[in-house]
XYZ file of C-alpha atoms in Angstrom:
588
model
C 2.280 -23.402 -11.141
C 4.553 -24.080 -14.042
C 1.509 -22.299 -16.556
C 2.532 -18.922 -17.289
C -0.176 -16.187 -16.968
C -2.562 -16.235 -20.597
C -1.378 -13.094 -22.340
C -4.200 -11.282 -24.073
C -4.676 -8.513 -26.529
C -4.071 -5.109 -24.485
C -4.104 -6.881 -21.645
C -1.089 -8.556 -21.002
C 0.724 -7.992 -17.753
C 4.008 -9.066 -19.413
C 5.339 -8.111 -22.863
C 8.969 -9.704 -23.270
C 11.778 -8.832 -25.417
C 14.837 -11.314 -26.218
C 17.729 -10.806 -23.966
C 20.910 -12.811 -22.211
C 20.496 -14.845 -19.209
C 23.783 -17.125 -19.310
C 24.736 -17.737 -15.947
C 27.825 -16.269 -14.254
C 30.445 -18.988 -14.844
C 33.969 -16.536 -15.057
C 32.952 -13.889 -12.200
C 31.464 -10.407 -12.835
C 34.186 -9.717 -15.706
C 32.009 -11.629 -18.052
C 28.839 -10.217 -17.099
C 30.566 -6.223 -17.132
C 31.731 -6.941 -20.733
C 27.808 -6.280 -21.481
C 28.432 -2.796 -20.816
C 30.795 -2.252 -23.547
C 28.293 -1.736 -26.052
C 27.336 1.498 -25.207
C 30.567 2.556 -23.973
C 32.887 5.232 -26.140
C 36.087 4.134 -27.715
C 37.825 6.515 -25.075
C 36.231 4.237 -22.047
C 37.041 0.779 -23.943
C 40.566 2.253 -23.670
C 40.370 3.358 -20.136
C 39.031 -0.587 -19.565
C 41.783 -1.943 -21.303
C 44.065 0.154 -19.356
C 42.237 -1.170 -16.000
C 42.429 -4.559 -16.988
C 45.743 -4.660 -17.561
C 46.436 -2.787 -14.360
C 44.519 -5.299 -12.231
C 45.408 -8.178 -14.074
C 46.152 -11.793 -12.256
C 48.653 -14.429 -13.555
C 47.615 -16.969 -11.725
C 44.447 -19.131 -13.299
C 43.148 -19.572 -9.003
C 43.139 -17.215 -6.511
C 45.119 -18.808 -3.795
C 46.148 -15.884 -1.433
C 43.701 -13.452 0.388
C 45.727 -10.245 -1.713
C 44.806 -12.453 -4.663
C 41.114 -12.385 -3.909
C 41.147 -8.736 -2.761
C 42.754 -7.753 -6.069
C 40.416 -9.516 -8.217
C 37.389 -7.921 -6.480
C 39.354 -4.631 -6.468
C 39.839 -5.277 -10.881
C 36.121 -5.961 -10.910
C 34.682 -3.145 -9.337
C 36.940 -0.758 -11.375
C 35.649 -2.276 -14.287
C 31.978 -1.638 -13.004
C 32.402 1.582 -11.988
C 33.318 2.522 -15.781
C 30.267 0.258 -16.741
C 28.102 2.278 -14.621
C 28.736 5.549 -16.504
C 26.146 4.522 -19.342
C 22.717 2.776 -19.476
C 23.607 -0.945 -20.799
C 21.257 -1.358 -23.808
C 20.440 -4.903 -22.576
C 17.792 -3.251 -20.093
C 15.509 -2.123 -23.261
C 15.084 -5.748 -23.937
C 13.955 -6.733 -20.674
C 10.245 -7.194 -19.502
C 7.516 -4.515 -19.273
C 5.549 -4.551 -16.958
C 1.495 -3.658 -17.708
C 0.634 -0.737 -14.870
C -2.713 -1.808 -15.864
C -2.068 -5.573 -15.565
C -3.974 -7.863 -12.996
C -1.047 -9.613 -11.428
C -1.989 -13.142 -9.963
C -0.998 -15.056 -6.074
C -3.223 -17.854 -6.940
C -4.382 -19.270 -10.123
C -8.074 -17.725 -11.315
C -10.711 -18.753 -13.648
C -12.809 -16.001 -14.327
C -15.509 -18.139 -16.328
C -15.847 -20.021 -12.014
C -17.122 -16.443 -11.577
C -20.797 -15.887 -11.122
C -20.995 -13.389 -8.473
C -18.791 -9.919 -8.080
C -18.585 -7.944 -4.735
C -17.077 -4.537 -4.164
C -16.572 -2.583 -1.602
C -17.043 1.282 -2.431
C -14.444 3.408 -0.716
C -11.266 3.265 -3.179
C -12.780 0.005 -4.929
C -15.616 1.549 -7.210
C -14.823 5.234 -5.850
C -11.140 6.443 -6.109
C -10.238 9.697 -4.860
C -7.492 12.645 -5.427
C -5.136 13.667 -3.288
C -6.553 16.473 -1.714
C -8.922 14.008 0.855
C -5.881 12.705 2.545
C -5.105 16.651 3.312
C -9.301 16.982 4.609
C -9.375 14.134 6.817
C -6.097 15.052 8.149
C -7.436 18.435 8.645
C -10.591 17.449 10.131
C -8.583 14.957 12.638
C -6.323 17.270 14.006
C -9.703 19.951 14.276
C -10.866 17.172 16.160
C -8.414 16.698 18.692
C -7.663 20.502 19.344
C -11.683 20.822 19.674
C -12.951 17.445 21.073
C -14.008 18.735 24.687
C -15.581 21.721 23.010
C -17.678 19.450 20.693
C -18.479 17.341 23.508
C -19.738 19.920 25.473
C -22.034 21.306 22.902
C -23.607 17.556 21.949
C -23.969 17.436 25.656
C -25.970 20.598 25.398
C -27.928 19.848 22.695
C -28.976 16.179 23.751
C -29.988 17.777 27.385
C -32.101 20.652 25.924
C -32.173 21.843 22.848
C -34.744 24.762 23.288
C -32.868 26.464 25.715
C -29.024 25.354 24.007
C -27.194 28.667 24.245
C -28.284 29.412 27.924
C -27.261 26.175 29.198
C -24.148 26.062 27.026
C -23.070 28.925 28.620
C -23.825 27.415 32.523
C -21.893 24.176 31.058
C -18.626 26.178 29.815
C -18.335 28.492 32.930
C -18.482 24.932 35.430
C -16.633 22.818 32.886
C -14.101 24.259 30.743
C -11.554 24.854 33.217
C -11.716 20.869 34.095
C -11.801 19.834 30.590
C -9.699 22.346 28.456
C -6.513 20.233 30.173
C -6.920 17.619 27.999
C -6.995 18.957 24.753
C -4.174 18.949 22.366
C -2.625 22.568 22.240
C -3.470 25.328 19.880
C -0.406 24.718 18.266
C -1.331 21.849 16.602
C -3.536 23.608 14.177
C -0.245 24.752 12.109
C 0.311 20.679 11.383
C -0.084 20.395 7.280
C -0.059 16.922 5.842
C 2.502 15.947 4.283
C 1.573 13.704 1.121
C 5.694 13.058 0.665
C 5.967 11.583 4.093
C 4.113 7.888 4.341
C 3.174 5.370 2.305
C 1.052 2.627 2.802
C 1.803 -0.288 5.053
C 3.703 0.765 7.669
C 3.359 0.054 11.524
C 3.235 2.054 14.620
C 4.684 1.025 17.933
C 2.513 1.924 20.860
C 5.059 1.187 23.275
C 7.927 3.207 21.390
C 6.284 5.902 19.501
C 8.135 4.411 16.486
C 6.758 4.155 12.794
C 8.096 1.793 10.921
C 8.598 -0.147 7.379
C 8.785 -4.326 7.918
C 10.413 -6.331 5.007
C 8.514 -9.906 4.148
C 10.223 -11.293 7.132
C 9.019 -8.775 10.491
C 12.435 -6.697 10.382
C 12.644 -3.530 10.058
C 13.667 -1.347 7.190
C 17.138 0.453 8.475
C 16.394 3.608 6.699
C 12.228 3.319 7.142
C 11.819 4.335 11.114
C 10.736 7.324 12.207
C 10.576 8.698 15.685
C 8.230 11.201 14.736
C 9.830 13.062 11.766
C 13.112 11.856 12.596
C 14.701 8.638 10.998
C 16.484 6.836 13.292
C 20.281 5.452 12.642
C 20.811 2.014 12.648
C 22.565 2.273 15.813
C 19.545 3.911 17.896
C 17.139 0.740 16.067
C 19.419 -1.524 17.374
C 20.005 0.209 20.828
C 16.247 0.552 20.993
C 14.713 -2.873 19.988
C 18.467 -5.004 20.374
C 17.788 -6.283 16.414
C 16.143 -4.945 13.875
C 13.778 -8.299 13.917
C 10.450 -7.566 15.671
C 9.634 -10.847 17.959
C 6.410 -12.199 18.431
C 6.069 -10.324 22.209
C 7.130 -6.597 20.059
C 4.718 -7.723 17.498
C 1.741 -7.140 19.609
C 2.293 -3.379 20.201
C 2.478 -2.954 16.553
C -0.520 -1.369 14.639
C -0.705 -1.951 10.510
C -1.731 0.976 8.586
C -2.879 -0.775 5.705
C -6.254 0.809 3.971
C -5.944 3.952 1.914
C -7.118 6.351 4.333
C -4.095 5.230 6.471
C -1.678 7.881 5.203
C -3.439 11.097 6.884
C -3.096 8.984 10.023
C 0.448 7.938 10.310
C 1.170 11.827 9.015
C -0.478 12.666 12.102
C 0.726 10.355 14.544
C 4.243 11.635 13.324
C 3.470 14.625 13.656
C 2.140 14.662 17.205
C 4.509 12.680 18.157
C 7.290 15.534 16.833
C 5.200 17.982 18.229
C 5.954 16.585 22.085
C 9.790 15.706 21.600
C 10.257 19.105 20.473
C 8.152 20.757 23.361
C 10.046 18.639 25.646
C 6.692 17.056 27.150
C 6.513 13.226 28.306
C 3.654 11.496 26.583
C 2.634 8.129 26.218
C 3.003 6.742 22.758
C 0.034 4.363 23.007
C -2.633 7.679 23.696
C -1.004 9.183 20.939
C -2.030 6.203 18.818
C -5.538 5.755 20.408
C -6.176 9.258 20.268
C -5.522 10.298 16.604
C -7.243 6.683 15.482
C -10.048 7.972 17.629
C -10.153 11.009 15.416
C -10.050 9.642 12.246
C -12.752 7.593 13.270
C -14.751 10.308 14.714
C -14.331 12.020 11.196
C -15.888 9.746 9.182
C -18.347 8.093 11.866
C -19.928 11.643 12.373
C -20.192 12.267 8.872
C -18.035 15.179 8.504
C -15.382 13.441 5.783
C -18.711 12.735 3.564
C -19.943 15.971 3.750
C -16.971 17.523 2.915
C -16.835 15.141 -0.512
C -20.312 15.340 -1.252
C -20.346 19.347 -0.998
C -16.963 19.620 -3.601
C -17.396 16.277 -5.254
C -15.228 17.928 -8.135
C -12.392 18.073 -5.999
C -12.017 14.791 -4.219
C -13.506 12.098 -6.313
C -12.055 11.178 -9.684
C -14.724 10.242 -12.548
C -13.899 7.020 -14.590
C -16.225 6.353 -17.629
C -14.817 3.123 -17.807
C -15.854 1.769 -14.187
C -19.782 1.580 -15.851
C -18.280 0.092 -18.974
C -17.212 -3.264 -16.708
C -19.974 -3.433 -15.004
C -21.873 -3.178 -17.517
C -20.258 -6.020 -18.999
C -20.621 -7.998 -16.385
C -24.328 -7.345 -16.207
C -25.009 -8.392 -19.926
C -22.705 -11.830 -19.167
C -25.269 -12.685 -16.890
C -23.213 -12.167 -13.364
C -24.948 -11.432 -10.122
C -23.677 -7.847 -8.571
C -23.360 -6.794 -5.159
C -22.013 -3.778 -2.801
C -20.956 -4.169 0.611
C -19.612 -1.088 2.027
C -19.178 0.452 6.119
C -19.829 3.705 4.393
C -23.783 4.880 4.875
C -26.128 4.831 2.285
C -26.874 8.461 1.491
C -22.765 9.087 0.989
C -22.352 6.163 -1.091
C -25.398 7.461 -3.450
C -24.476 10.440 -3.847
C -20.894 9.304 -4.802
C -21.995 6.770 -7.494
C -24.715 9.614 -8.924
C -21.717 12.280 -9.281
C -19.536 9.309 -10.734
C -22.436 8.004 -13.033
C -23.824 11.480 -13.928
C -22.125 11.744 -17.392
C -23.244 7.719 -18.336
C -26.347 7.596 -17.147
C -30.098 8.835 -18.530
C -32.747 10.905 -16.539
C -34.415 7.404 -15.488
C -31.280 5.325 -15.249
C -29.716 4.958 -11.926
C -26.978 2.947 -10.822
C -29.084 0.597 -8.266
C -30.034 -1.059 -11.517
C -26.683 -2.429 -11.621
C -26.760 -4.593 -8.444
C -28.241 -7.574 -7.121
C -28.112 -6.534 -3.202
C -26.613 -3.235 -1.502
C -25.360 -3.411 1.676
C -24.487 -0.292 3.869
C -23.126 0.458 6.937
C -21.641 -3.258 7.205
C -18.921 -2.970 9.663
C -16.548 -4.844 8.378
C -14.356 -6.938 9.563
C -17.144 -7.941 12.205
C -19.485 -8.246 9.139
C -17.443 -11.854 8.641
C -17.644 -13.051 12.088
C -20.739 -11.252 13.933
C -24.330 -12.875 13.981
C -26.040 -9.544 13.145
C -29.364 -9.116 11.401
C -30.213 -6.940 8.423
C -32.135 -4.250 8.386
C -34.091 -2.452 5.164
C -33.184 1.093 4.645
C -35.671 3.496 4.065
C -33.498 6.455 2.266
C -36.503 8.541 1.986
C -37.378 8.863 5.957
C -34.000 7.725 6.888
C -35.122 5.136 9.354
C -34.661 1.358 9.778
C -37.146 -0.965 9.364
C -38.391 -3.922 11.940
C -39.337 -6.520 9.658
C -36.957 -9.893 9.454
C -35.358 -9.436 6.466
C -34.782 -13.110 4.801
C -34.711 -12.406 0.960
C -32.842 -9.434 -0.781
C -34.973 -7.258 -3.250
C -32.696 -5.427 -6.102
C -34.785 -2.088 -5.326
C -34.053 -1.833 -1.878
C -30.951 -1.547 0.489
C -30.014 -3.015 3.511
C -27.652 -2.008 6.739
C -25.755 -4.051 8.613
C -26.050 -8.043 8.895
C -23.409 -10.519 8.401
C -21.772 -13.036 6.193
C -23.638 -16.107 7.704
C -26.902 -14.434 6.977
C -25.783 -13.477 3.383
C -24.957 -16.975 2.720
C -27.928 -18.638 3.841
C -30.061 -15.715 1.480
C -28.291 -15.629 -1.332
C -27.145 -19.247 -1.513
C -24.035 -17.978 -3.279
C -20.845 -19.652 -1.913
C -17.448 -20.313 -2.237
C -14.849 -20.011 -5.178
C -18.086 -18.406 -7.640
C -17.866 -15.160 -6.025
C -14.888 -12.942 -6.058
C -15.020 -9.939 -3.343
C -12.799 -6.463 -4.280
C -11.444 -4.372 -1.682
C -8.531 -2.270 -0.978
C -8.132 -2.892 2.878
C -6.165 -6.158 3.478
C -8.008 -7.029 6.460
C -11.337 -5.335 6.582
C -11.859 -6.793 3.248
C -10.222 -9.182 2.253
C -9.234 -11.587 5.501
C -12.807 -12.495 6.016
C -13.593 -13.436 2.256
C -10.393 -15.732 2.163
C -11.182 -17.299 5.054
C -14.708 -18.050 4.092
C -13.449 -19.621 0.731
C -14.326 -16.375 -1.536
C -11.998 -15.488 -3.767
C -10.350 -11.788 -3.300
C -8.846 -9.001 -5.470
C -7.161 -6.580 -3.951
C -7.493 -3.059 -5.325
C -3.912 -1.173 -4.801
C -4.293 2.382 -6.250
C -0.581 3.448 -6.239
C 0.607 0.137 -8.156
C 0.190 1.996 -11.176
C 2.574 4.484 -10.844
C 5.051 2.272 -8.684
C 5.006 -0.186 -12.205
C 5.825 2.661 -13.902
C 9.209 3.727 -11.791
C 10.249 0.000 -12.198
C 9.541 0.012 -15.727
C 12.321 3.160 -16.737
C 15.643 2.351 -17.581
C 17.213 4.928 -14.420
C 15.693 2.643 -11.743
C 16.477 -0.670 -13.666
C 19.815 0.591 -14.109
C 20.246 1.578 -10.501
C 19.032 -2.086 -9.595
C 21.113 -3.647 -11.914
C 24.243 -1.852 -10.011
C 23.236 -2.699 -6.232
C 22.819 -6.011 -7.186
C 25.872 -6.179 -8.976
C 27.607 -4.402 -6.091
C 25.663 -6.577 -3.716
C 26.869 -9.652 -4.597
C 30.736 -8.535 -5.203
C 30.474 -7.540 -0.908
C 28.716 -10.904 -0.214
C 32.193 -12.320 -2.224
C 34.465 -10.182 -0.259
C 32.762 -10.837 3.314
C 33.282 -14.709 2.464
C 37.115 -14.055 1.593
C 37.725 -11.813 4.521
C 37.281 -11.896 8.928
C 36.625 -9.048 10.499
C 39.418 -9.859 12.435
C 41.961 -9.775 9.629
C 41.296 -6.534 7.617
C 44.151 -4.532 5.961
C 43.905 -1.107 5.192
C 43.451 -1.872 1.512
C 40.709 -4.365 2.126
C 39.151 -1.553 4.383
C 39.204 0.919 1.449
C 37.607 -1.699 -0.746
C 34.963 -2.556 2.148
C 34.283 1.006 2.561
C 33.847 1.837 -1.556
C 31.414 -0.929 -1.874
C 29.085 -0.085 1.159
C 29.194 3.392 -0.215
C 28.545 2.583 -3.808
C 25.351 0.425 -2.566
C 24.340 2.813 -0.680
C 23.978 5.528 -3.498
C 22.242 2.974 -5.502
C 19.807 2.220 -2.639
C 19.133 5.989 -1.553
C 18.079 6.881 -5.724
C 16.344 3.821 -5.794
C 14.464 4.817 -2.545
C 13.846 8.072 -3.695
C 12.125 7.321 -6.805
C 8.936 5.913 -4.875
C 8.926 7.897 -1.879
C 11.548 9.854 0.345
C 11.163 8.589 3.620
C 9.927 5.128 2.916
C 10.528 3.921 -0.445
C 8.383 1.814 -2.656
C 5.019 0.477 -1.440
C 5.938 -3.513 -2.139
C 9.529 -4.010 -2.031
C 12.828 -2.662 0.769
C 15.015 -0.662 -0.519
C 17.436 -4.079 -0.728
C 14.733 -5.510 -3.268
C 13.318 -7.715 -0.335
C 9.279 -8.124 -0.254
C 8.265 -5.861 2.422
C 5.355 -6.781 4.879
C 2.759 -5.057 3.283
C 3.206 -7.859 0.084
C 2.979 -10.380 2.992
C -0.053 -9.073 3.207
C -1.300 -9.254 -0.206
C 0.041 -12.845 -0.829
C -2.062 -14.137 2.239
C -5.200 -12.622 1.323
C -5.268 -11.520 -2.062
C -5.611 -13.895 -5.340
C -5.359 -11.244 -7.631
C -4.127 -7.493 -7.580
C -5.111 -4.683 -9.820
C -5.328 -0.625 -9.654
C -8.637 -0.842 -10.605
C -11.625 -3.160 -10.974
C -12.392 -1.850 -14.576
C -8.224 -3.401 -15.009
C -10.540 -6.471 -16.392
C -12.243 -5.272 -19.047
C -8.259 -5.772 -20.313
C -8.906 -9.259 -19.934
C -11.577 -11.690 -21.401
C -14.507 -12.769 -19.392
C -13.665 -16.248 -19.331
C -9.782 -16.128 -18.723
C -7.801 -18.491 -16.857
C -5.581 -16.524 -14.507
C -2.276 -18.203 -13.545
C 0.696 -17.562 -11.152
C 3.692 -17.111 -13.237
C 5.844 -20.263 -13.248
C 9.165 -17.796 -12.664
C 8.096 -15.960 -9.848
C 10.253 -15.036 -7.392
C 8.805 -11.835 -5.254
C 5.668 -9.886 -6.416
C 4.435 -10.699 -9.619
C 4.377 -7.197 -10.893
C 8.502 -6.922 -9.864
C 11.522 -7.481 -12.495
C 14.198 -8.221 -10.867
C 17.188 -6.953 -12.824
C 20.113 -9.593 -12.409
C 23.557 -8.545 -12.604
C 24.075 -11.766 -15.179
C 21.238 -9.963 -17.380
C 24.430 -8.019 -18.890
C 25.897 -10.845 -19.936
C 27.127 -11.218 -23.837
């Protein structure tokens, strides 16, 4: 662990400038002084003038007032600090957005076999599929008995369909129409400001929620529908904000990409029935908008709305052929295991491929072994046979399938089966994926080694890369640790009305640093990987467990060479894409 990562041309995650680290060793006045290069002769004055104000005599604080005064002096002084941008941040790290950031150490020349997963792995998508799968969800569950009925009709006869539709809807509807979600619903728009990724819904409390690293919740990350909840309703509803292992189990992760149409919706539903002033049972609410989102891409209906606009929903990348390409002509074996069905999956990589490819080329040519329709994670654990594909006639075929031929595909099957085929084990295949645990869980476990494919680390590198959000760090954490000083000087039982004043300023001032820091990433939730008090949040659990490596995008390695050594930075201390801007960084 104590090898840094290798740094290569355009590629390196890291790209350091020379700047201060002395430790603290005379309080935060030493550390403020690195402020005063950027400040105006008119604020050195106005500093003087402070420090002579607060000024102490004595060389040890002996008295509380002493104490109090001192951190009084020094938060004057930072608050004058905090009017400029300190130049010391431009010399701090920068961070690649591009960069493949590393939980456990790598060699890429171990690598003989690549795996990927399709959906937001090789295929990324805009922003306007979250908005048609929330659309087609919330169809769903206004319409569901309606659609029932008519597959009912259809399966019973389909030459007489519209006279016994009509028999079935003058018997049925009136028993049926109960149960579906009111008209009203259909006025729900999603919300792409609302959730981010890796937050969990309690089925018991209707509550969705943001966990730090440690299973606690966020206390400005928990929504009762669209509402946040205060601190004081958390605590009055769960006693802490620390989930125990018995709350834990009526928690649901929203981890995978597709995840933020669905917690937009549960929230939404869930608004929907607190305003109406109707009971409901959080856990249907859950079950019954998963059961949606299912339903929408089970039945087909999210692929056919891609495949008919692919323009609009999937992005083009000229440089996803480009690496695997590359890793073609190194020799490497290729495969794709997907849950999505063949025929969606084609006609995804033929839109993506269209501009790269000749008349005869296709991009089968670039895999060993395609696998649809896998259902993960039960591909991992199940004993289930393959089946060929026929894509012409659509049918499966009834042979045993024991070897894998390039020019065909297969559905289904599991990992046992793949192993004892392929004879490809262990640490010389690396799977991508961008679901935690449909991907990833089952590859760790079975001694593969995993990349994780986040899609929004990009832009979240990017916030923690400009000086505003650096600069608001540097200030909580500055602020941070002058309360942690002043709650070890002072009871609660034995508070003056000054020290109250100072206790109140500081929570204040943090709290402005953590609400623009917050809103930076996202309004209701904050940043993807961290709490908005720097902490790891669950989701980077997460990624540590199961993840070796993370990256935006697979083609991130072109960035790197072929036969890199990957290493965990020897000075990590949360994710290894995070700076953490110390207030001692200011330091001259």
């Amino acid at each position: 662990m104590t090898s840094s990562r290798r740094l290569l041309p355009l590629g390196a995650s890291l790209t350091r400038g020379s700047f201060a680290t002395d430790q603290i060793r005379n309080g935060f006045l030493t550390s403020f002084r690195g402020f005063a290069t950027v400040t105006s002769s008119e604020s050195e004055a106005a500093l003087a003038n402070l420090e002579a104000k607060y000024a102490v005599a004595l060389p040890e604080c002996s008295t509380l007032d002493e104490e109090i005064t001192k951190i009084r002096r020094e938060f004057e002084l930072a608050k004058q600090r905090f009017l400029n941008i300190p130049e010391a941040i431009n010399s701090m790290p920068k961070m690649n957005p591009q960069g493949i950031y590393v939980n456990k150490n790598l060699r890429l020349d171990n690598i003989q076999v690549y795996g990927f997963d399709y959906d937001y792995t090789l295929a990324h998508y805009s922003s306007h599929l979250q908005s048609l799968i929330y659309d087609l969800a919330k169809q769903h569950m206004v319409n569901e008995v309606v659609e029932s009925l008519i597959l009912m009709a259809v399966s019973f006869n389909p030459n007489c369909f519209f006279f016994f539709l009509s028999i079935v809807f003058r018997i049925t509807c009136s028993l049926f129409l109960q149960f579906r979600y009111p008209d009203a619903c259909f006025q729900f728009k999603y919300d792409p400001t609302f959730p981010i990724r890796g937050l969990y819904y309690d089925k018991q409390k209707g509550c969705l929620m943001k966990l730090d690293f440690f299973g606690s919740i966020e206390p400005d990350g928990c929504y009762f529908g669209r509402r946040k909840l205060s601190r004081k309703e958390i605590e009055s509803m769960y006693g802490t904000r620390h989930i125990g292992r018995d709350q834990a189990r009526g928690l649901v992760g929203l981890m995978d990409f597709f995840c933020f149409s669905e917690a937009c919706l549960i929230a939404d539903m869930v608004q929907y029935f607190v305003d109406a002033k109707l009971e409901f049972d959080a856990s249907n609410i859950y079950n019954d908008v998963n059961r949606a989102i299912q339903h929408v891409h089970r039945s087909g209906l999210v692929h056919r709305g891609i495949l008919a606009d692919p323009n609009r929903y999937l992005l083009k990348n000229g440089q996803l052929l480009r690496f695997l390409r590359m890793l073609k002509d190194k020799g490497k074996k290729l495969f794709l295991l997907t849950n999505s069905p063949y025929h969606f999956v084609d006609g995804g990589m033929r839109y993506l491929m269209e501009d790269s490819f000749g008349l005869r080329d296709s991009w089968r040519e670039l895999f060993d072994v395609v696998i649809a329709k896998a259902n993960k994670p039960e591909f991992y654990t199940s004993e289930h046979p393959f089946r060929c594909y026929d894509s012409e006639r659509d049918n499966l075929a009834f042979t045993k399938v024991d070897a894998f031929d390039p020019k065909k595909v297969y559905y289904h099957g599991c990992l046992k089966s793949f192993l004892q085929i392929t004879k490809w084990h262990g640490p010389e295949v690396i799977y991508f994926g961008d679901h935690l645990f449909s991907d990833l869980r089952g590859p760790s476990k079975a001694g593969w080694r995993t990349a994780a494919i986040i899609h929004e680390l990009e832009r979240e590198i990017q916030i923690q890369n400009g000086d505003s959000y650096r600069f608001e760090q540097a200030k909580f954490h500055i602020i941070q640790e002058l309360l942690g000083r002043f709650h070890a000087t002072v009871s609660d039982t034995h508070r003056s009305e000054a020290c109250q004043s100072l206790l109140d300023e500081l929570n204040n001032a943090r709290q402005r640093a953590r609400d623009t820091m917050k809103q930076m990433f996202n309004r209701s939730f904050g940043a993807t990987f961290v709490t908005d008090t720097g902490q790891e949040s669950a989701f980077s659990y997460h990624i540590h467990q199961y993840a070796d490596v993370y990256t935006s995008k697979p083609e991130n390695f072109l960035l790197y060479r072929p036969e890199a050594w990957l290493h965990v930075p020897y000075d990590i201390k949360i994710m290894p894409h995070h700076v953490k801007v110390a207030s001692n960084l200011f330091g001259t």
